[in-house]
Amino acid sequence: MVIHALLAVTLAMTSLPAQAKTVDCARVKCLALTFDDGPGVTTPTLLKTLDKAGAKATFFLVGKQVELRQKVARQALAQGHAIGNHTYSHASLTPLPDGQILDELKTTQSAIQQATGLRPKMFRPPYGDTDDRVLGLAGEAGLAQVMWTGTTLDWQLRDTKKIKAAVLRLAKRNGVILMHDTVPATVKAMPEILKELKKRGYHLVTVPTLLRGKRLQAGVSYP
Ligand SMILES: [Zn+2]
């Protein structure tokens, strides 16, 4: 029995996404694609595309969207993607009083935990709107802040060719690219984008994989 249990554990470990063990961003060229505002109608298509390409990404989820699409959130996690908190109502946080900011963060933590079993360790402020007070409150909620090195403005471009060009222009080693899985053109452009990024030698990893060795700390801003 014990031997069987051990075998089962070993097998379970070896069947983990290969990247979790093998991609070392200190040695290879890594890039983190991040998708905000979901889970949305187009998220399942994106998940299929990422899976097919063997790419991992990071999703910053909106609490009320998670309540609408719990299964999609669960699927993202099951496929080895990382999940972060993007507030409950996609509110701009800096004008809000402390209590409301904490509420936005904590309600989303609960929604994500309820849907996926995971309590996120990172959050991204909507509109990139943040300050020291928001960061401090995020720390209280046990969350690290994750920003980006390049934003595609995909919600404005809404054109597959332009979005692809923006990602390729912004891609750099250890970069963090901001996109939206709720923008249909982004999801549509993704097969081509992934193909080109891989051709250029990028390993597409989650934010925690990218930051491995630094460890995400609550109340600290990355990258
Ligand atoms: Zn957003």
CSV table of C-alpha atoms and ligand atoms in Angstrom, one decimal:
chain,number,residue,atom,x,y,z
A,1,MET,CA,0.0,0.0,0.0
A,2,VAL,CA,2.7,2.4,1.0
A,3,ILE,CA,4.7,1.6,-2.1
A,4,HIS,CA,1.7,2.1,-4.2
A,5,ALA,CA,1.0,5.4,-2.6
A,6,LEU,CA,4.6,6.5,-3.1
A,7,LEU,CA,4.4,5.5,-6.8
A,8,ALA,CA,1.2,7.4,-7.2
A,9,VAL,CA,2.8,10.5,-5.7
A,10,THR,CA,5.9,10.1,-7.9
A,11,LEU,CA,3.7,9.7,-11.0
A,12,ALA,CA,1.6,12.7,-10.0
A,13,MET,CA,4.8,14.8,-9.7
A,14,THR,CA,6.2,13.7,-13.0
A,15,SER,CA,3.0,14.6,-14.7
A,16,LEU,CA,3.1,18.2,-13.5
A,17,PRO,CA,3.5,20.8,-16.2
A,18,ALA,CA,7.0,20.4,-17.4
A,19,GLN,CA,7.7,24.0,-17.0
A,20,ALA,CA,7.1,24.0,-13.3
A,21,LYS,CA,10.3,22.1,-12.9
A,22,THR,CA,12.5,22.7,-15.9
A,23,VAL,CA,12.2,26.3,-17.0
A,24,ASP,CA,14.9,28.4,-15.3
A,25,CYS,CA,14.6,32.0,-16.4
A,26,ALA,CA,18.1,32.7,-15.1
A,27,ARG,CA,19.4,30.4,-17.9
A,28,VAL,CA,16.8,30.8,-20.7
A,29,LYS,CA,14.9,33.7,-22.3
A,30,CYS,CA,11.6,34.0,-20.5
A,31,LEU,CA,8.6,36.2,-21.1
A,32,ALA,CA,5.4,36.5,-19.0
A,33,LEU,CA,2.2,37.1,-20.9
A,34,THR,CA,-0.5,38.4,-18.6
A,35,PHE,CA,-4.3,38.7,-19.2
A,36,ASP,CA,-6.5,41.0,-17.2
A,37,ASP,CA,-10.3,41.4,-16.7
A,38,GLY,CA,-11.5,37.9,-17.2
A,39,PRO,CA,-12.7,35.3,-17.1
A,40,GLY,CA,-14.7,36.4,-20.1
A,41,VAL,CA,-16.6,34.8,-23.0
A,42,THR,CA,-13.4,34.5,-25.1
A,43,THR,CA,-11.2,33.1,-22.3
A,44,PRO,CA,-11.9,29.4,-23.0
A,45,THR,CA,-10.6,29.9,-26.6
A,46,LEU,CA,-7.5,31.5,-25.3
A,47,LEU,CA,-7.0,28.6,-22.8
A,48,LYS,CA,-7.1,26.2,-25.7
A,49,THR,CA,-4.6,28.2,-27.7
A,50,LEU,CA,-2.2,28.4,-24.8
A,51,ASP,CA,-2.5,24.7,-24.1
A,52,LYS,CA,-1.9,23.8,-27.7
A,53,ALA,CA,1.3,25.9,-27.7
A,54,GLY,CA,2.5,24.6,-24.3
A,55,ALA,CA,2.5,28.2,-23.1
A,56,LYS,CA,1.8,29.3,-19.6
A,57,ALA,CA,0.3,32.7,-18.7
A,58,THR,CA,-0.9,34.7,-15.8
A,59,PHE,CA,-4.6,35.7,-15.4
A,60,PHE,CA,-5.6,38.7,-13.2
A,61,LEU,CA,-9.3,37.9,-12.6
A,62,VAL,CA,-12.1,40.3,-11.7
A,63,GLY,CA,-14.1,38.9,-8.7
A,64,LYS,CA,-17.6,39.4,-10.2
A,65,GLN,CA,-16.5,37.7,-13.4
A,66,VAL,CA,-15.2,34.8,-11.5
A,67,GLU,CA,-18.6,34.4,-9.9
A,68,LEU,CA,-20.1,34.2,-13.4
A,69,ARG,CA,-17.6,31.8,-14.8
A,70,GLN,CA,-16.2,29.7,-12.0
A,71,LYS,CA,-15.4,26.8,-14.3
A,72,VAL,CA,-13.2,28.9,-16.6
A,73,ALA,CA,-11.2,30.1,-13.6
A,74,ARG,CA,-10.8,26.5,-12.4
A,75,GLN,CA,-9.7,25.4,-15.9
A,76,ALA,CA,-7.0,28.1,-16.1
A,77,LEU,CA,-5.5,27.0,-12.9
A,78,ALA,CA,-5.8,23.3,-13.9
A,79,GLN,CA,-3.8,24.1,-17.1
A,80,GLY,CA,-0.9,25.4,-15.0
A,81,HIS,CA,-1.5,29.1,-15.4
A,82,ALA,CA,-1.1,31.5,-12.5
A,83,ILE,CA,-4.0,33.5,-11.1
A,84,GLY,CA,-4.0,36.9,-9.5
A,85,ASN,CA,-6.6,39.3,-8.1
A,86,HIS,CA,-7.8,42.2,-10.2
A,87,THR,CA,-10.4,43.5,-7.7
A,88,TYR,CA,-14.1,42.7,-7.5
A,89,SER,CA,-15.6,45.4,-9.6
A,90,HIS,CA,-12.6,46.6,-11.6
A,91,ALA,CA,-12.6,49.8,-9.5
A,92,SER,CA,-9.9,52.4,-9.6
A,93,LEU,CA,-8.5,52.0,-6.1
A,94,THR,CA,-6.7,55.2,-5.2
A,95,PRO,CA,-9.8,57.4,-4.8
A,96,LEU,CA,-11.4,54.8,-2.4
A,97,PRO,CA,-11.2,54.7,1.4
A,98,ASP,CA,-9.2,52.0,3.0
A,99,GLY,CA,-12.1,49.8,3.9
A,100,GLN,CA,-13.5,49.8,0.4
A,101,ILE,CA,-10.1,48.9,-1.1
A,102,LEU,CA,-9.7,46.0,1.3
A,103,ASP,CA,-13.2,44.9,0.5
A,104,GLU,CA,-12.5,44.9,-3.3
A,105,LEU,CA,-9.4,42.8,-2.7
A,106,LYS,CA,-10.8,40.4,0.0
A,107,THR,CA,-14.1,39.7,-1.8
A,108,THR,CA,-12.1,38.7,-4.9
A,109,GLN,CA,-9.8,36.5,-2.8
A,110,SER,CA,-12.9,34.7,-1.6
A,111,ALA,CA,-14.5,34.4,-5.0
A,112,ILE,CA,-11.3,33.0,-6.5
A,113,GLN,CA,-10.8,30.6,-3.6
A,114,GLN,CA,-14.3,29.4,-3.8
A,115,ALA,CA,-14.0,28.8,-7.6
A,116,THR,CA,-10.5,27.3,-7.7
A,117,GLY,CA,-9.4,26.4,-4.2
A,118,LEU,CA,-6.5,28.8,-4.6
A,119,ARG,CA,-6.0,31.9,-2.6
A,120,PRO,CA,-4.0,34.3,-4.9
A,121,LYS,CA,-0.7,35.8,-3.7
A,122,MET,CA,-0.7,38.6,-6.2
A,123,PHE,CA,-2.9,41.4,-7.5
A,124,ARG,CA,-2.9,44.0,-10.2
A,125,PRO,CA,-4.6,47.3,-9.7
A,126,PRO,CA,-7.2,48.2,-12.4
A,127,TYR,CA,-5.9,50.9,-14.8
A,128,GLY,CA,-2.5,50.6,-13.1
A,129,ASP,CA,-3.9,53.0,-10.6
A,130,THR,CA,-2.0,52.5,-7.4
A,131,ASP,CA,0.0,54.3,-4.7
A,132,ASP,CA,1.8,53.5,-1.4
A,133,ARG,CA,-1.5,53.3,0.5
A,134,VAL,CA,-3.0,50.8,-2.0
A,135,LEU,CA,0.2,48.8,-1.8
A,136,GLY,CA,0.1,48.8,2.0
A,137,LEU,CA,-3.5,47.6,2.1
A,138,ALA,CA,-2.7,44.9,-0.5
A,139,GLY,CA,0.1,43.8,1.9
A,140,GLU,CA,-2.5,43.5,4.7
A,141,ALA,CA,-4.6,41.3,2.4
A,142,GLY,CA,-1.5,39.1,1.8
A,143,LEU,CA,-1.0,40.3,-1.8
A,144,ALA,CA,2.1,41.3,-3.8
A,145,GLN,CA,1.5,43.9,-6.6
A,146,VAL,CA,2.3,42.9,-10.1
A,147,MET,CA,2.6,45.6,-12.8
A,148,TRP,CA,4.1,45.2,-16.3
A,149,THR,CA,7.0,46.1,-18.5
A,150,GLY,CA,4.9,46.6,-21.6
A,151,THR,CA,1.3,47.3,-22.3
A,152,THR,CA,-0.2,46.5,-25.7
A,153,LEU,CA,-3.2,48.8,-25.3
A,154,ASP,CA,-5.0,45.9,-27.0
A,155,TRP,CA,-8.4,47.1,-25.9
A,156,GLN,CA,-7.8,50.3,-27.9
A,157,LEU,CA,-6.2,48.7,-31.0
A,158,ARG,CA,-8.8,45.9,-31.4
A,159,ASP,CA,-6.9,44.7,-34.5
A,160,THR,CA,-5.1,41.4,-34.6
A,161,LYS,CA,-2.2,42.7,-36.8
A,162,LYS,CA,-1.6,45.7,-34.6
A,163,ILE,CA,-1.9,43.7,-31.4
A,164,LYS,CA,0.6,41.2,-32.7
A,165,ALA,CA,3.0,44.0,-33.7
A,166,ALA,CA,2.7,45.6,-30.2
A,167,VAL,CA,3.5,42.3,-28.4
A,168,LEU,CA,6.5,41.7,-30.6
A,169,ARG,CA,7.8,45.2,-30.1
A,170,LEU,CA,7.3,45.0,-26.3
A,171,ALA,CA,8.7,41.5,-25.9
A,172,LYS,CA,12.0,41.4,-24.1
A,173,ARG,CA,13.8,38.9,-21.8
A,174,ASN,CA,12.0,38.7,-18.4
A,175,GLY,CA,9.4,41.1,-19.7
A,176,VAL,CA,5.8,41.2,-18.4
A,177,ILE,CA,3.3,42.0,-21.1
A,178,LEU,CA,-0.2,43.3,-20.3
A,179,MET,CA,-3.1,42.1,-22.5
A,180,HIS,CA,-6.8,41.3,-22.0
A,181,ASP,CA,-8.5,38.0,-22.5
A,182,THR,CA,-11.7,39.9,-22.8
A,183,VAL,CA,-10.6,41.5,-26.1
A,184,PRO,CA,-11.6,39.2,-28.9
A,185,ALA,CA,-8.9,40.4,-31.3
A,186,THR,CA,-6.2,39.6,-28.7
A,187,VAL,CA,-7.5,36.0,-28.4
A,188,LYS,CA,-7.7,35.8,-32.2
A,189,ALA,CA,-4.1,37.1,-32.6
A,190,MET,CA,-2.7,34.7,-30.0
A,191,PRO,CA,-1.8,31.7,-32.1
A,192,GLU,CA,0.3,33.8,-34.4
A,193,ILE,CA,1.9,35.7,-31.5
A,194,LEU,CA,2.8,32.5,-29.7
A,195,LYS,CA,4.3,31.0,-32.8
A,196,GLU,CA,6.5,34.1,-33.4
A,197,LEU,CA,7.6,34.5,-29.8
A,198,LYS,CA,8.6,30.8,-29.7
A,199,LYS,CA,10.5,31.3,-33.0
A,200,ARG,CA,12.4,34.1,-31.3
A,201,GLY,CA,13.4,31.8,-28.5
A,202,TYR,CA,11.1,32.9,-25.7
A,203,HIS,CA,9.8,30.5,-23.0
A,204,LEU,CA,6.4,31.6,-22.1
A,205,VAL,CA,6.0,31.4,-18.3
A,206,THR,CA,3.9,32.5,-15.4
A,207,VAL,CA,4.9,35.6,-13.4
A,208,PRO,CA,5.8,33.4,-10.4
A,209,THR,CA,8.1,31.3,-12.6
A,210,LEU,CA,9.6,34.5,-14.0
A,211,LEU,CA,10.3,35.8,-10.5
A,212,ARG,CA,11.5,32.5,-9.1
A,213,GLY,CA,14.3,33.2,-6.7
A,214,LYS,CA,12.8,36.5,-5.8
A,215,ARG,CA,9.6,35.1,-4.2
A,216,LEU,CA,6.5,37.3,-4.3
A,217,GLN,CA,6.2,39.2,-1.1
A,218,ALA,CA,3.0,40.7,0.1
A,219,GLY,CA,3.0,44.5,0.0
A,220,VAL,CA,5.8,44.6,-2.6
A,221,SER,CA,5.5,45.7,-6.2
A,222,TYR,CA,6.9,43.7,-9.2
A,223,PRO,CA,8.6,43.3,-11.6
B,1,ZN,ZN,-8.2,45.6,-15.9
